[in-house]
Amino acid sequence: MIEVLELIEQRKKEFAKLPFFEYLADESIDPRERLVWVPCIVPLVMSVKDWNNCILRQEPTEDPIQKMINFHSYEDGRHWKWFLSDLQKMGLDSSLKFTDSVQFLWGDETQAARLLGYILIASTLNAYPVMKLVAVEAIEATGNIGFAIFAEIGEQLQRLTKQSYRYFSKSHFILESGHLVGDIDNIEDFLQQIILTNDQRLQAFKLVELIFSNFTSLLNEMMLYTQNKLLTKPLIATTCILN
């Protein structure tokens, strides 16, 4: 497993250099503008909810790795509630007709988010616990990068709006340690002691590459969406908050 963890760390460093993160960290830009893309990841956030509750979790189990995954799934599987709450507070809870909502959620703007959700489910459905663990580790690595920046933006937004945020917050970032959430003292030691077969190691490498590749595609799409959104019309979020 050590080689897989090393690959995740390497991809994580590359992931952190994406232009989208540079944009998000630019404090000269209004934090509401830097978060205009947030509605586009609704399909992914809600897919992760189902992924934790329906795909990753397997009960009852005597497998120690599956037990760790189950523990993680209960903690991580509740973050969607924070996300929806923040959407409302950010003024992004626009009232749309049902058909308009459906068209947006399955439209071009959310395609990369949907695809990533599908990939997470397809790659771990009926998979051995160790492959689920690899997927969780890869995703947690991306989250560790993203939520560090999200937390800073959330604090800046709080100063502007006088609202407190939960998904875009330091308290959420603390939970995104870069590893799965477990009920043992040293997760890293636990992970490094896992022995993979040659076939499992090759499968794990492919899974890590797949997850990072699609997360990169998602962020590139969010960067493009943000640029187009800010060029075409005023921010709904700004209007809602200031009026």
Short mmCIF file of N, CA, C and O in Angstrom, two decimals, residues 20 23-39 86-92 149-150 152-163 165 168 222 225-227 229-230 233-243:
data_model
loop_
_atom_site.label_atom_id
_atom_site.label_comp_id
_atom_site.label_asym_id
_atom_site.label_seq_id
_atom_site.Cartn_x
_atom_site.Cartn_y
_atom_site.Cartn_z
N PHE A 20 -7.32 26.74 -11.13
CA PHE A 20 -8.54 27.01 -10.37
C PHE A 20 -8.22 27.36 -8.92
O PHE A 20 -8.83 28.27 -8.34
N TYR A 23 -6.89 30.86 -8.70
CA TYR A 23 -8.00 31.81 -8.78
C TYR A 23 -8.73 31.91 -7.44
O TYR A 23 -9.03 33.01 -6.95
N LEU A 24 -9.03 30.77 -6.83
CA LEU A 24 -9.77 30.77 -5.57
C LEU A 24 -8.99 31.48 -4.46
O LEU A 24 -9.59 32.07 -3.56
N ALA A 25 -7.67 31.43 -4.52
CA ALA A 25 -6.85 32.03 -3.47
C ALA A 25 -6.62 33.52 -3.68
O ALA A 25 -6.02 34.18 -2.81
N ASP A 26 -7.10 34.08 -4.77
CA ASP A 26 -6.88 35.50 -5.08
C ASP A 26 -7.83 36.38 -4.28
O ASP A 26 -8.99 36.56 -4.62
N GLU A 27 -7.33 36.95 -3.20
CA GLU A 27 -8.17 37.74 -2.30
C GLU A 27 -8.53 39.11 -2.87
O GLU A 27 -9.33 39.83 -2.27
N SER A 28 -7.98 39.46 -4.02
CA SER A 28 -8.38 40.72 -4.65
C SER A 28 -9.74 40.58 -5.33
O SER A 28 -10.35 41.59 -5.71
N ILE A 29 -10.22 39.35 -5.47
CA ILE A 29 -11.52 39.07 -6.09
C ILE A 29 -12.55 38.84 -4.99
O ILE A 29 -12.28 38.14 -4.02
N ASP A 30 -13.72 39.40 -5.15
CA ASP A 30 -14.81 39.22 -4.19
C ASP A 30 -15.04 37.72 -3.96
O ASP A 30 -15.14 36.96 -4.92
N PRO A 31 -15.13 37.29 -2.70
CA PRO A 31 -15.33 35.85 -2.44
C PRO A 31 -16.60 35.29 -3.06
O PRO A 31 -16.66 34.11 -3.41
N ARG A 32 -17.61 36.14 -3.24
CA ARG A 32 -18.84 35.67 -3.88
C ARG A 32 -18.62 35.35 -5.35
O ARG A 32 -19.24 34.42 -5.89
N GLU A 33 -17.73 36.07 -5.98
CA GLU A 33 -17.39 35.77 -7.37
C GLU A 33 -16.57 34.48 -7.46
O GLU A 33 -16.73 33.70 -8.39
N ARG A 34 -15.71 34.28 -6.47
CA ARG A 34 -14.88 33.07 -6.49
C ARG A 34 -15.68 31.80 -6.22
O ARG A 34 -15.18 30.70 -6.46
N LEU A 35 -16.91 31.95 -5.75
CA LEU A 35 -17.75 30.78 -5.43
C LEU A 35 -18.98 30.68 -6.34
O LEU A 35 -19.91 29.92 -6.04
N VAL A 36 -18.98 31.37 -7.44
CA VAL A 36 -20.14 31.36 -8.33
C VAL A 36 -20.39 29.98 -8.94
O VAL A 36 -21.51 29.65 -9.36
N TRP A 37 -19.39 29.13 -8.96
CA TRP A 37 -19.47 27.79 -9.54
C TRP A 37 -20.15 26.77 -8.62
O TRP A 37 -20.45 25.65 -9.05
N VAL A 38 -20.36 27.12 -7.37
CA VAL A 38 -20.79 26.15 -6.36
C VAL A 38 -22.04 25.35 -6.75
O VAL A 38 -22.09 24.13 -6.54
N PRO A 39 -23.08 25.96 -7.33
CA PRO A 39 -24.26 25.16 -7.70
C PRO A 39 -23.95 24.02 -8.67
O PRO A 39 -24.68 23.02 -8.69
N ASP A 86 -25.18 26.06 3.30
CA ASP A 86 -24.34 27.16 2.80
C ASP A 86 -24.88 27.73 1.49
O ASP A 86 -24.79 28.95 1.26
N LEU A 87 -25.43 26.89 0.64
CA LEU A 87 -26.04 27.39 -0.60
C LEU A 87 -27.09 28.44 -0.30
O LEU A 87 -27.18 29.48 -0.97
N GLN A 88 -27.92 28.17 0.68
CA GLN A 88 -28.97 29.12 1.05
C GLN A 88 -28.37 30.42 1.58
O GLN A 88 -28.78 31.52 1.17
N LYS A 89 -27.40 30.31 2.46
CA LYS A 89 -26.80 31.50 3.07
C LYS A 89 -26.02 32.34 2.07
O LYS A 89 -25.87 33.54 2.23
N MET A 90 -25.52 31.69 1.01
CA MET A 90 -24.73 32.39 0.00
C MET A 90 -25.60 33.07 -1.05
O MET A 90 -25.08 33.70 -1.96
N GLY A 91 -26.91 32.95 -0.93
CA GLY A 91 -27.79 33.57 -1.90
C GLY A 91 -27.83 32.83 -3.21
O GLY A 91 -28.19 33.39 -4.25
N LEU A 92 -27.46 31.53 -3.20
CA LEU A 92 -27.44 30.74 -4.43
C LEU A 92 -28.62 29.77 -4.50
O LEU A 92 -28.64 28.88 -5.36
N ILE A 149 -8.51 25.88 0.95
CA ILE A 149 -8.83 27.15 0.30
C ILE A 149 -10.28 27.54 0.55
O ILE A 149 -10.60 28.71 0.80
N PHE A 150 -11.19 26.56 0.50
CA PHE A 150 -12.61 26.85 0.76
C PHE A 150 -12.80 27.48 2.14
O PHE A 150 -13.64 28.36 2.32
N GLU A 152 -10.72 29.37 3.81
CA GLU A 152 -10.31 30.78 3.79
C GLU A 152 -11.38 31.65 3.13
O GLU A 152 -11.70 32.74 3.61
N ILE A 153 -11.92 31.17 2.02
CA ILE A 153 -12.98 31.94 1.35
C ILE A 153 -14.20 32.05 2.25
O ILE A 153 -14.85 33.11 2.31
N GLY A 154 -14.53 30.97 2.94
CA GLY A 154 -15.68 31.00 3.85
C GLY A 154 -15.52 32.05 4.93
O GLY A 154 -16.50 32.74 5.28
N GLU A 155 -14.32 32.20 5.46
CA GLU A 155 -14.08 33.22 6.48
C GLU A 155 -14.22 34.62 5.90
O GLU A 155 -14.78 35.53 6.53
N GLN A 156 -13.71 34.82 4.68
CA GLN A 156 -13.84 36.12 4.03
C GLN A 156 -15.30 36.43 3.74
O GLN A 156 -15.76 37.56 3.91
N LEU A 157 -16.03 35.41 3.32
CA LEU A 157 -17.45 35.59 3.02
C LEU A 157 -18.23 35.91 4.30
O LEU A 157 -19.16 36.72 4.29
N GLN A 158 -17.85 35.28 5.38
CA GLN A 158 -18.52 35.53 6.65
C GLN A 158 -18.38 36.98 7.09
O GLN A 158 -19.32 37.60 7.60
N ARG A 159 -17.20 37.55 6.86
CA ARG A 159 -16.99 38.96 7.22
C ARG A 159 -17.86 39.89 6.38
O ARG A 159 -18.30 40.94 6.86
N LEU A 160 -18.13 39.50 5.14
CA LEU A 160 -18.96 40.32 4.26
C LEU A 160 -20.45 40.19 4.55
O LEU A 160 -21.19 41.17 4.51
N THR A 161 -20.89 38.96 4.79
CA THR A 161 -22.32 38.69 4.87
C THR A 161 -22.86 38.57 6.30
O THR A 161 -24.07 38.53 6.50
N LYS A 162 -21.93 38.47 7.28
CA LYS A 162 -22.31 38.26 8.68
C LYS A 162 -23.05 36.94 8.88
O LYS A 162 -23.85 36.79 9.80
N GLN A 163 -22.79 35.98 7.99
CA GLN A 163 -23.35 34.65 8.08
C GLN A 163 -22.23 33.66 8.39
O GLN A 163 -21.10 33.85 7.95
N TYR A 165 -20.71 29.80 8.01
CA TYR A 165 -20.80 28.73 7.03
C TYR A 165 -20.22 27.45 7.60
O TYR A 165 -19.34 27.48 8.47
N PHE A 168 -18.07 25.42 3.83
CA PHE A 168 -16.92 26.25 3.48
C PHE A 168 -16.39 26.86 4.78
O PHE A 168 -16.55 28.05 5.04
N MET A 222 -15.01 23.94 -13.96
CA MET A 222 -15.51 24.97 -13.05
C MET A 222 -14.81 26.31 -13.30
O MET A 222 -15.43 27.37 -13.17
N TYR A 225 -16.51 27.63 -16.41
CA TYR A 225 -17.87 28.08 -16.06
C TYR A 225 -17.81 29.43 -15.35
O TYR A 225 -18.60 30.34 -15.65
N THR A 226 -16.89 29.57 -14.41
CA THR A 226 -16.76 30.81 -13.66
C THR A 226 -16.43 31.98 -14.58
O THR A 226 -17.03 33.06 -14.49
N GLN A 227 -15.49 31.78 -15.47
CA GLN A 227 -15.11 32.84 -16.41
C GLN A 227 -16.29 33.25 -17.27
O GLN A 227 -16.55 34.45 -17.47
N LYS A 229 -19.52 32.80 -16.64
CA LYS A 229 -20.59 33.34 -15.79
C LYS A 229 -20.35 34.81 -15.47
O LYS A 229 -21.25 35.64 -15.56
N LEU A 230 -19.13 35.13 -15.11
CA LEU A 230 -18.82 36.50 -14.72
C LEU A 230 -18.78 37.44 -15.92
O LEU A 230 -18.95 38.65 -15.76
N LYS A 233 -23.26 37.90 -17.07
CA LYS A 233 -24.30 38.59 -16.30
C LYS A 233 -23.86 38.81 -14.86
O LYS A 233 -22.96 38.13 -14.37
N PRO A 234 -24.53 39.76 -14.15
CA PRO A 234 -24.19 40.04 -12.76
C PRO A 234 -24.44 38.82 -11.89
O PRO A 234 -25.25 37.96 -12.20
N LEU A 235 -23.75 38.78 -10.77
CA LEU A 235 -23.90 37.67 -9.84
C LEU A 235 -25.23 37.69 -9.11
O LEU A 235 -25.59 38.69 -8.50
N ILE A 236 -25.98 36.61 -9.16
CA ILE A 236 -27.21 36.48 -8.37
C ILE A 236 -26.87 36.56 -6.89
O ILE A 236 -27.58 37.17 -6.10
N ALA A 237 -25.75 35.92 -6.50
CA ALA A 237 -25.37 35.89 -5.09
C ALA A 237 -25.17 37.29 -4.55
O ALA A 237 -25.64 37.63 -3.46
N THR A 238 -24.49 38.16 -5.31
CA THR A 238 -24.24 39.52 -4.86
C THR A 238 -25.55 40.27 -4.71
O THR A 238 -25.79 40.97 -3.74
N THR A 239 -26.45 40.13 -5.68
CA THR A 239 -27.74 40.82 -5.63
C THR A 239 -28.55 40.40 -4.42
O THR A 239 -29.11 41.22 -3.69
N CYS A 240 -28.61 39.10 -4.15
CA CYS A 240 -29.41 38.59 -3.05
C CYS A 240 -28.88 39.06 -1.71
O CYS A 240 -29.64 39.37 -0.81
N ILE A 241 -27.56 39.11 -1.59
CA ILE A 241 -26.98 39.45 -0.30
C ILE A 241 -27.08 40.95 -0.03
O ILE A 241 -27.34 41.36 1.09
N LEU A 242 -26.95 41.75 -1.05
CA LEU A 242 -26.89 43.20 -0.83
C LEU A 242 -28.27 43.85 -0.76
O LEU A 242 -28.43 44.90 -0.17
N ASN A 243 -29.29 43.25 -1.36
CA ASN A 243 -30.60 43.88 -1.40
C ASN A 243 -31.35 43.74 -0.08
O ASN A 243 -31.22 42.81 0.62
#
